[in-house]
PDB file of C-alpha atoms in Angstrom:
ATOM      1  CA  UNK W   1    -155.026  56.448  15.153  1.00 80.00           C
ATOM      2  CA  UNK W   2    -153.642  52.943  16.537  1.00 87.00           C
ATOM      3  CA  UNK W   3    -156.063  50.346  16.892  1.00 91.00           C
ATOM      4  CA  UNK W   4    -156.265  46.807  17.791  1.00 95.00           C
ATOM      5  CA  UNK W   5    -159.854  45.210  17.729  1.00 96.00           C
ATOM      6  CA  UNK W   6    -161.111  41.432  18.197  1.00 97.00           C
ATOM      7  CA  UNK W   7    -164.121  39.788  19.841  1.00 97.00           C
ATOM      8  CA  UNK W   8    -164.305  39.980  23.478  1.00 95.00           C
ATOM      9  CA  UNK W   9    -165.336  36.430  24.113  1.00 96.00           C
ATOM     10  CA  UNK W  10    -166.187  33.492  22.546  1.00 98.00           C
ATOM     11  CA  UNK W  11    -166.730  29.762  23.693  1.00 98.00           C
ATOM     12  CA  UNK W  12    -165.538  26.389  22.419  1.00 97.00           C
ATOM     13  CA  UNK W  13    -166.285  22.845  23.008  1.00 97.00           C
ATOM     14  CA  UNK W  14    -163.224  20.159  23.890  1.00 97.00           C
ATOM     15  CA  UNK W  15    -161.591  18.923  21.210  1.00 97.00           C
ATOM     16  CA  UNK W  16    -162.821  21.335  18.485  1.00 98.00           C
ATOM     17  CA  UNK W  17    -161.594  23.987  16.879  1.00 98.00           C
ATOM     18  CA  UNK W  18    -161.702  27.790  16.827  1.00 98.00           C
ATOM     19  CA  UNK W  19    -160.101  30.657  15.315  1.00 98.00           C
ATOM     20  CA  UNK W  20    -159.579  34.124  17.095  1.00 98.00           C
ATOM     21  CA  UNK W  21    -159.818  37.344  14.499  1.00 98.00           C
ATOM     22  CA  UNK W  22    -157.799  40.417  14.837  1.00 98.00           C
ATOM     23  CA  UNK W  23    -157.873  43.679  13.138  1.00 97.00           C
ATOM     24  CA  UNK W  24    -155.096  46.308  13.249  1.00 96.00           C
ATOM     25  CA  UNK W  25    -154.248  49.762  12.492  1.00 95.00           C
ATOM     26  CA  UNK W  26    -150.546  50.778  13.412  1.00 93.00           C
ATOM     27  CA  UNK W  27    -148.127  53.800  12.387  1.00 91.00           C
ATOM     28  CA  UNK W  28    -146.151  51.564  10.344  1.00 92.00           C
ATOM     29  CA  UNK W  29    -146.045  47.764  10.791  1.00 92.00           C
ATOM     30  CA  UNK W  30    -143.298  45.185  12.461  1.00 88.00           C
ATOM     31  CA  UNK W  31    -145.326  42.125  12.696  1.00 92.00           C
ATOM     32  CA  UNK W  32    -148.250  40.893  14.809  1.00 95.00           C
ATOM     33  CA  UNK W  33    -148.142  39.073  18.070  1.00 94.00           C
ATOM     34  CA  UNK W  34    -150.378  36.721  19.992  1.00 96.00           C
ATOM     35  CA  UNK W  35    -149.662  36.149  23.671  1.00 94.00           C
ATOM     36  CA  UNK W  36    -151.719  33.770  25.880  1.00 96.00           C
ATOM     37  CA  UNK W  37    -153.049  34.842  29.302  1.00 93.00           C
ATOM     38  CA  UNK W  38    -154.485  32.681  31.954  1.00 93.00           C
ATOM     39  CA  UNK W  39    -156.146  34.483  34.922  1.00 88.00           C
ATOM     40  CA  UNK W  40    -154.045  36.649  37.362  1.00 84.00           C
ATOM     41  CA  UNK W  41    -151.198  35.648  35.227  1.00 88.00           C
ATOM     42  CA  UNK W  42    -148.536  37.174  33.161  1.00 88.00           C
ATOM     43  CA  UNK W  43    -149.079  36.853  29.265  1.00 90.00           C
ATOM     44  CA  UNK W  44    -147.115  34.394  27.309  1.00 90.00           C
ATOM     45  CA  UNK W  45    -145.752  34.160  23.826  1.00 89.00           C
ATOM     46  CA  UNK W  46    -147.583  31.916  21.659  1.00 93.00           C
ATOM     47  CA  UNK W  47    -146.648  33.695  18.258  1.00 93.00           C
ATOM     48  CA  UNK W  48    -145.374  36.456  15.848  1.00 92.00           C
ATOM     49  CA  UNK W  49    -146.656  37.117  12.533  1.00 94.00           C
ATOM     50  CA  UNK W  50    -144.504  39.772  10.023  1.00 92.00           C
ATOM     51  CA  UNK W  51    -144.920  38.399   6.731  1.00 93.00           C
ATOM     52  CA  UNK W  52    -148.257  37.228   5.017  1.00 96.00           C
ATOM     53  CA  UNK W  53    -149.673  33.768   5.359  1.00 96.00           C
ATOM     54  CA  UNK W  54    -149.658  30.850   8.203  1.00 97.00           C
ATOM     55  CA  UNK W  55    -147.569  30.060  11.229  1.00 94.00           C
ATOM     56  CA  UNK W  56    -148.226  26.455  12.505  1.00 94.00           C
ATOM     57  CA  UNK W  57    -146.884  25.371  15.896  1.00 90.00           C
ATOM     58  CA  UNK W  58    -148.425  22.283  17.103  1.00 94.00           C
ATOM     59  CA  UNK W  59    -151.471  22.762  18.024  1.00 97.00           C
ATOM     60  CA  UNK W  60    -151.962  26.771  17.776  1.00 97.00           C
ATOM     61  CA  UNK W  61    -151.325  28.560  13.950  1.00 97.00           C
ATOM     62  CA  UNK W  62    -151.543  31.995  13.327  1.00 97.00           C
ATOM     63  CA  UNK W  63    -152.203  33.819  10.061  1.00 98.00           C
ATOM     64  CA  UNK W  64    -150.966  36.996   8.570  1.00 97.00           C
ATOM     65  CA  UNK W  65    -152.718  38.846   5.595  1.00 97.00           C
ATOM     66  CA  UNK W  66    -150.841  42.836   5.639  1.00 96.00           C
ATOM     67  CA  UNK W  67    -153.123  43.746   2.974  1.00 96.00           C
ATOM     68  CA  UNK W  68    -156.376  43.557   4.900  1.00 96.00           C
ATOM     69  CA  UNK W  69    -154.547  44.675   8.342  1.00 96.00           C
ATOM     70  CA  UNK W  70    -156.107  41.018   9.337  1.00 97.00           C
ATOM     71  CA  UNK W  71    -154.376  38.300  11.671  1.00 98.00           C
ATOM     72  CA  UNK W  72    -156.471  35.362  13.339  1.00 98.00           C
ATOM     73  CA  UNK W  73    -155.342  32.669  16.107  1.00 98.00           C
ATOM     74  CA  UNK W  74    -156.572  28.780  15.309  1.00 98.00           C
ATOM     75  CA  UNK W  75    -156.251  26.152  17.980  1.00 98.00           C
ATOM     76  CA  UNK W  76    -157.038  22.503  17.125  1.00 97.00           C
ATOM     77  CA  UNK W  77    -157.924  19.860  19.594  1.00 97.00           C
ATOM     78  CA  UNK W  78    -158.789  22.168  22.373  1.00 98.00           C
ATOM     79  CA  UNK W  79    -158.151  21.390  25.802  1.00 97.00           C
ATOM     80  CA  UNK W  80    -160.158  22.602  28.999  1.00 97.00           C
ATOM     81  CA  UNK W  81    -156.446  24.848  29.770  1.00 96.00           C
ATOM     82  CA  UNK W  82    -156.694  26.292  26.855  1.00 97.00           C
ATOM     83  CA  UNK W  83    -159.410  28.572  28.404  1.00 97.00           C
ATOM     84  CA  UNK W  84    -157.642  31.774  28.727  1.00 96.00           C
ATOM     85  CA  UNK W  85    -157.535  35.186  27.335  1.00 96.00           C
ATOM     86  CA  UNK W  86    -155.577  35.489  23.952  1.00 97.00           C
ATOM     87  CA  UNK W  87    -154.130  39.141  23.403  1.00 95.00           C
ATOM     88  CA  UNK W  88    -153.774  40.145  19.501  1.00 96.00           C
ATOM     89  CA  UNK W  89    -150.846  43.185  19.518  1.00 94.00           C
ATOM     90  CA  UNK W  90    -149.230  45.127  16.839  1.00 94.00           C
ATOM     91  CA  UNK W  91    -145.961  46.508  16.844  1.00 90.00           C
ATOM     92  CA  UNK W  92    -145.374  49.709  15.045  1.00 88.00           C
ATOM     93  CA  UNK W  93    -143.024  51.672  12.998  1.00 87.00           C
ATOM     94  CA  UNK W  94    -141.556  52.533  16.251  1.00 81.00           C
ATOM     95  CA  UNK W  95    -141.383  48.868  17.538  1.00 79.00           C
ATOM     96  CA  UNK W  96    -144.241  49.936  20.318  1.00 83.00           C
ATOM     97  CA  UNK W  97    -146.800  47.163  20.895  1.00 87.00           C
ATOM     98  CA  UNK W  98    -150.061  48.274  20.623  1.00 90.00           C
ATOM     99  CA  UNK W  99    -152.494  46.056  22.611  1.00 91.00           C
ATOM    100  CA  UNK W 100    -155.879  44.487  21.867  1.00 93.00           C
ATOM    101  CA  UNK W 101    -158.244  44.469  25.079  1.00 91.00           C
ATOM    102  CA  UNK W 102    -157.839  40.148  24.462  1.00 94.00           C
ATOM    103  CA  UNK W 103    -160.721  37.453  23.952  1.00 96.00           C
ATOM    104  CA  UNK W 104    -161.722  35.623  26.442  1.00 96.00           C
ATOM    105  CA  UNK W 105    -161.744  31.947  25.520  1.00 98.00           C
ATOM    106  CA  UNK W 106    -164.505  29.266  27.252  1.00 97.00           C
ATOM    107  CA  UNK W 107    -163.473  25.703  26.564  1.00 97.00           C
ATOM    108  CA  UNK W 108    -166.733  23.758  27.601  1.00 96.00           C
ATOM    109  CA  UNK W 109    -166.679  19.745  28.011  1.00 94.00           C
TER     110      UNK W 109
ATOM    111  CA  UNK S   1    -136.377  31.759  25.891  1.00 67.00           C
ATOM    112  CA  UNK S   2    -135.436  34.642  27.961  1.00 77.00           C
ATOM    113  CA  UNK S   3    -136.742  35.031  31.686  1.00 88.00           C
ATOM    114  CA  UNK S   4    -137.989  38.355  33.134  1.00 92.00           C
ATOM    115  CA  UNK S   5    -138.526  37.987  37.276  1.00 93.00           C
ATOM    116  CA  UNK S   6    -140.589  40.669  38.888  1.00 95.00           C
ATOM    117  CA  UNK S   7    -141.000  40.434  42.619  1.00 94.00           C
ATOM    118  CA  UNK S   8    -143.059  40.666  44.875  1.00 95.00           C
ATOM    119  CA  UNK S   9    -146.246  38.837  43.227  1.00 92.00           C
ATOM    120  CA  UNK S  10    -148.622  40.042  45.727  1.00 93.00           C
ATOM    121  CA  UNK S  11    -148.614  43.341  47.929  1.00 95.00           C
ATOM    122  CA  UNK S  12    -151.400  44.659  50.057  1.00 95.00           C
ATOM    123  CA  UNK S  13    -150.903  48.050  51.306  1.00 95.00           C
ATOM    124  CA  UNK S  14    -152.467  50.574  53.245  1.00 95.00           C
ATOM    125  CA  UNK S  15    -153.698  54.156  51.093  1.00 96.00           C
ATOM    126  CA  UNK S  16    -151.220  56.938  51.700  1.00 96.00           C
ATOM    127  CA  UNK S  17    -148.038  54.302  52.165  1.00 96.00           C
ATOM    128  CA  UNK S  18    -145.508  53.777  48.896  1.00 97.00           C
ATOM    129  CA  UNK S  19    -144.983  50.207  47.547  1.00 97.00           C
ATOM    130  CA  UNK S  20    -141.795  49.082  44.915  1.00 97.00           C
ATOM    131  CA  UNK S  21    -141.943  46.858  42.504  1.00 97.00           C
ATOM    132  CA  UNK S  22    -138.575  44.833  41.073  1.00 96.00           C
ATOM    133  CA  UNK S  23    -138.222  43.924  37.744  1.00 96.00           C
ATOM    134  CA  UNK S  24    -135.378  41.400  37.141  1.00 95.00           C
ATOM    135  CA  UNK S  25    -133.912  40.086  33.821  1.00 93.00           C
ATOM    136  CA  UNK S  26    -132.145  37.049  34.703  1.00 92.00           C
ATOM    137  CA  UNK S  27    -130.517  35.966  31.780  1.00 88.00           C
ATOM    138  CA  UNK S  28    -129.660  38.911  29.320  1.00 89.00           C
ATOM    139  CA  UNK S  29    -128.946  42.819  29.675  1.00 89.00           C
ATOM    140  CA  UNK S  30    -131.916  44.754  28.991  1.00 88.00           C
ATOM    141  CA  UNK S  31    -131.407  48.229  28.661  1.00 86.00           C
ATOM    142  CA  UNK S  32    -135.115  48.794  28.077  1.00 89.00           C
ATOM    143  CA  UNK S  33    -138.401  47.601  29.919  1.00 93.00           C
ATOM    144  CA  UNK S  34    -141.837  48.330  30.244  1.00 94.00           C
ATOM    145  CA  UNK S  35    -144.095  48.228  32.771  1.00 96.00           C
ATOM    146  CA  UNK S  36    -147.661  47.722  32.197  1.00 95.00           C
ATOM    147  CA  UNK S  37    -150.863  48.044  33.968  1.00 95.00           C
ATOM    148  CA  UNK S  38    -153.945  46.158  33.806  1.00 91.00           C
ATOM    149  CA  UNK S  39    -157.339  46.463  35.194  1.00 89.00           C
ATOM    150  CA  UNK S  40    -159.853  43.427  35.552  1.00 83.00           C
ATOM    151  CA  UNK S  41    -160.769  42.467  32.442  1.00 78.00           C
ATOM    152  CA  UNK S  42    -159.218  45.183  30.458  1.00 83.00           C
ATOM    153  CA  UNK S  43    -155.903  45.218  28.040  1.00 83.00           C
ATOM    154  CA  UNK S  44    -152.581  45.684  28.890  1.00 88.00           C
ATOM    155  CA  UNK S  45    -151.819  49.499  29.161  1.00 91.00           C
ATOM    156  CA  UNK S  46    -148.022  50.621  29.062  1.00 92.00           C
ATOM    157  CA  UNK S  47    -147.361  53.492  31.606  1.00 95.00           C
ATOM    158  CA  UNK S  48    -144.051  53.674  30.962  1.00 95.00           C
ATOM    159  CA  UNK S  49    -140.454  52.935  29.341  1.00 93.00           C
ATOM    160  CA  UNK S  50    -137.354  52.419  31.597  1.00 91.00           C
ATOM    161  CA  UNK S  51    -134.410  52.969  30.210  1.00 87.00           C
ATOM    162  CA  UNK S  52    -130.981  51.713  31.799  1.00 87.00           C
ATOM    163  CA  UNK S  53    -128.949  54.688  33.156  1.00 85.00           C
ATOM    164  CA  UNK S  54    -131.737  57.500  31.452  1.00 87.00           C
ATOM    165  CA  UNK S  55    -135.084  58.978  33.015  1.00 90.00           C
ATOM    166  CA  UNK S  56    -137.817  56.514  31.925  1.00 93.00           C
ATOM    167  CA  UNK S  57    -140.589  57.773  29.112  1.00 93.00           C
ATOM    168  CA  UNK S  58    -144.015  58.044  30.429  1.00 95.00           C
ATOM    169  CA  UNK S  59    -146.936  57.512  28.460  1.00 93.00           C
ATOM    170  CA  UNK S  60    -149.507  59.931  28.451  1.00 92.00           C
ATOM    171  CA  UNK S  61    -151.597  60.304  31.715  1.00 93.00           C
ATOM    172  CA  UNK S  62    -149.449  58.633  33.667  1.00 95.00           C
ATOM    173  CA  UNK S  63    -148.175  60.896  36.734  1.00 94.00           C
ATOM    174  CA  UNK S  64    -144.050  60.319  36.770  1.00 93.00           C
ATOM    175  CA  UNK S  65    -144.197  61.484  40.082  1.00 94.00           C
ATOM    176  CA  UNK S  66    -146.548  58.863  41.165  1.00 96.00           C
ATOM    177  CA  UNK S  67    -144.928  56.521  39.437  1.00 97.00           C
ATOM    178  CA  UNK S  68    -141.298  56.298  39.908  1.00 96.00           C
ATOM    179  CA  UNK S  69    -139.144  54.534  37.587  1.00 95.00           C
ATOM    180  CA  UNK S  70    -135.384  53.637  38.551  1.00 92.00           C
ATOM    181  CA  UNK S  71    -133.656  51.168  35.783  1.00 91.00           C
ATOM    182  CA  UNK S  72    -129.796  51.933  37.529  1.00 83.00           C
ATOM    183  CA  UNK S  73    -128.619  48.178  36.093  1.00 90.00           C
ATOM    184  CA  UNK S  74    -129.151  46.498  32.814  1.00 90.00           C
ATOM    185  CA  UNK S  75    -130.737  43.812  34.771  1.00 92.00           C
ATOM    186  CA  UNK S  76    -132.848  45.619  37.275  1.00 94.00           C
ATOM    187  CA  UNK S  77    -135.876  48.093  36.666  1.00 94.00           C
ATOM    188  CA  UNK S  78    -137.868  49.285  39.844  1.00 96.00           C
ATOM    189  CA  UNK S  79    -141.630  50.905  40.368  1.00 97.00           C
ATOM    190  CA  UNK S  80    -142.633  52.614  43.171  1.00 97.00           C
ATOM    191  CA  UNK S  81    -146.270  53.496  43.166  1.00 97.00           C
ATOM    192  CA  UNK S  82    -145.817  56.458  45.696  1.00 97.00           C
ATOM    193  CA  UNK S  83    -148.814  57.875  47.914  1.00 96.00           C
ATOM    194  CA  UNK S  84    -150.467  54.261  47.066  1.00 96.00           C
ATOM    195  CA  UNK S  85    -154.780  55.303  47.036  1.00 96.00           C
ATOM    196  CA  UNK S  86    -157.466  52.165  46.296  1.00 95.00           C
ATOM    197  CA  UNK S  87    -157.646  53.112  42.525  1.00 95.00           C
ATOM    198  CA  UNK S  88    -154.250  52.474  42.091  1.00 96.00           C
ATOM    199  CA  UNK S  89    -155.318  48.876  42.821  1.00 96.00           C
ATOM    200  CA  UNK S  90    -154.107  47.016  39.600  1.00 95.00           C
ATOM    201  CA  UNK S  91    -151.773  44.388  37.961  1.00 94.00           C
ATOM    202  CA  UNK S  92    -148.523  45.566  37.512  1.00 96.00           C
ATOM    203  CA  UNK S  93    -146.380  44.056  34.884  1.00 95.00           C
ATOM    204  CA  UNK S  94    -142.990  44.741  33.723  1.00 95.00           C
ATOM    205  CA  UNK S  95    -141.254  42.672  30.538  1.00 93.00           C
ATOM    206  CA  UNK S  96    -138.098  43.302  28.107  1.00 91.00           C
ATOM    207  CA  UNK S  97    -137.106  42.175  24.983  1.00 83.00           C
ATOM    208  CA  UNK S  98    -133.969  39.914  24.851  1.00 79.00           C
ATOM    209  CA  UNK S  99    -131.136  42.018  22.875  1.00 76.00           C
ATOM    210  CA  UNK S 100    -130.166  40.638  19.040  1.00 73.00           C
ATOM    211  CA  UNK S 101    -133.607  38.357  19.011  1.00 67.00           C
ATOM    212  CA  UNK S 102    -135.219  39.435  15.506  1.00 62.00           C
ATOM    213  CA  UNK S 103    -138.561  38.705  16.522  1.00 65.00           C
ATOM    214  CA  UNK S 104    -139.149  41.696  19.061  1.00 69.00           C
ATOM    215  CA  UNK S 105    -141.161  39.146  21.353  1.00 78.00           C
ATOM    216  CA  UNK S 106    -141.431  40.593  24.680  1.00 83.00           C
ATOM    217  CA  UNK S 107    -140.510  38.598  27.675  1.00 89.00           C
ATOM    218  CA  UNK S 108    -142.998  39.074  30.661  1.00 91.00           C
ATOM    219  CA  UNK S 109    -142.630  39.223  34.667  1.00 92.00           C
ATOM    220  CA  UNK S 110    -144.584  37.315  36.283  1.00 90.00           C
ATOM    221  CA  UNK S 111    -146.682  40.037  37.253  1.00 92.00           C
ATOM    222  CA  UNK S 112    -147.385  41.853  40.648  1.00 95.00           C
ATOM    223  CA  UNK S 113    -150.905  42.468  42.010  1.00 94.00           C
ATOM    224  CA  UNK S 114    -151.128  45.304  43.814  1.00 96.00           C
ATOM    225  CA  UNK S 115    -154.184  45.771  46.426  1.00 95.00           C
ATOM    226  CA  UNK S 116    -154.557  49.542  48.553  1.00 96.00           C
ATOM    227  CA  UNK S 117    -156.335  49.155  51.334  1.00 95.00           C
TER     228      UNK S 117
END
């Protein structure tokens, strides 16, 4: 079956760092995507992953290893609206997204 | 980047009445979009594919009569959540990817939060 698994929360201090892990299983494989979504909001696209190794864009990078089915999300500098959830999705051979259920992030000052 | 407009943003209804939901893309032809439902704290789930001019794909366990899916332009895609009951209560969210873009990225709505009273 299709699966898309990370952690369901984790917390952060201001101005540190953390990195999101994601673990996939798709029918086939056309890249990974991680969208951004802030409370009672829509998602938004932070990034998309289809060959291995790292993304950078500013402040958020995103890593691809196809191998070990493995992506993760890093954020430097963290800022208080960075608290959101972050949704890890795979697209498939049939260029359906499959979802993860998204980690909560908690920026503390 | 592309923009996807879904209207209205908020809806309260009353159980029994029907409520539709617009999907705009304002920018670009889609001839495909999805619309997605989410519960509190729970993943996006996709109930369904619109296709422009075709009967929409439903995923599985979603009731097509329930949920009726019109995408008559290649900018417009409509749900009606029919017979609206409380548990029906959810985030609805349509999006569409932007023709010739290699990446696949989907462009989302801004969402519509749907509340049966």
């Amino acid at each position: 079956g299709q699966n898309i698994d990370q952690p369901t929360e984790m917390t952060a201090t201001e101005g540190a760092i953390v990195q999101i892990n994601c673990t996939y299983q798709t029918s086939g494989f056309n890249g990974l995507f991680w969208y951004q979504q802030h409370a009672g909001e829509a998602p938004t696209f932070l990034s998309y992953n289809v060959l291995d190794g790292l993304e950078e864009k500013g402040r958020f990078s995103s890593f691809l290893s196809r191998s070990k089915g493995y992506s993760y999300l890093l954020l430097k500098e963290l800022q208080m609206k960075d608290s959101a959830s972050y949704l890890c999705a795979g697209m498939d051979s049939n260029y359906q997204l499959i979802w993860g259920a998204g980690t909560k992030l908690i920026i503390k000052p | 980047g592309a923009v996807v407009s879904q209207h209205p943003s908020w809806v309260i209804c009353k159980s029994g009445t029907s409520v539709k939901i617009e999907c705009r893309s304002l920018d670009f032809q889609a001839t495909t979009m999805f619309w997605y439902r989410q519960f509190p704290k729970q993943s996006l789930m996709l109930m369904a594919t619109s296709n422009e001019g075709s009967k929409a794909t439903y995923e599985q366990g979603v009731e097509k009569d329930k949920f009726l899916i019109n995408h008559a332009s290649l900018t417009l895609s409509t749900l009606t959540v029919t017979s609206a009951h409380p548990e029906d209560s959810s985030f609805y969210i349509c999006s569409a990817r932007e023709p010739g873009l290699d990446t696949g990225e989907l462009f989302f709505g801004e969402g519509s939060r749907l509340t049966v009273l």
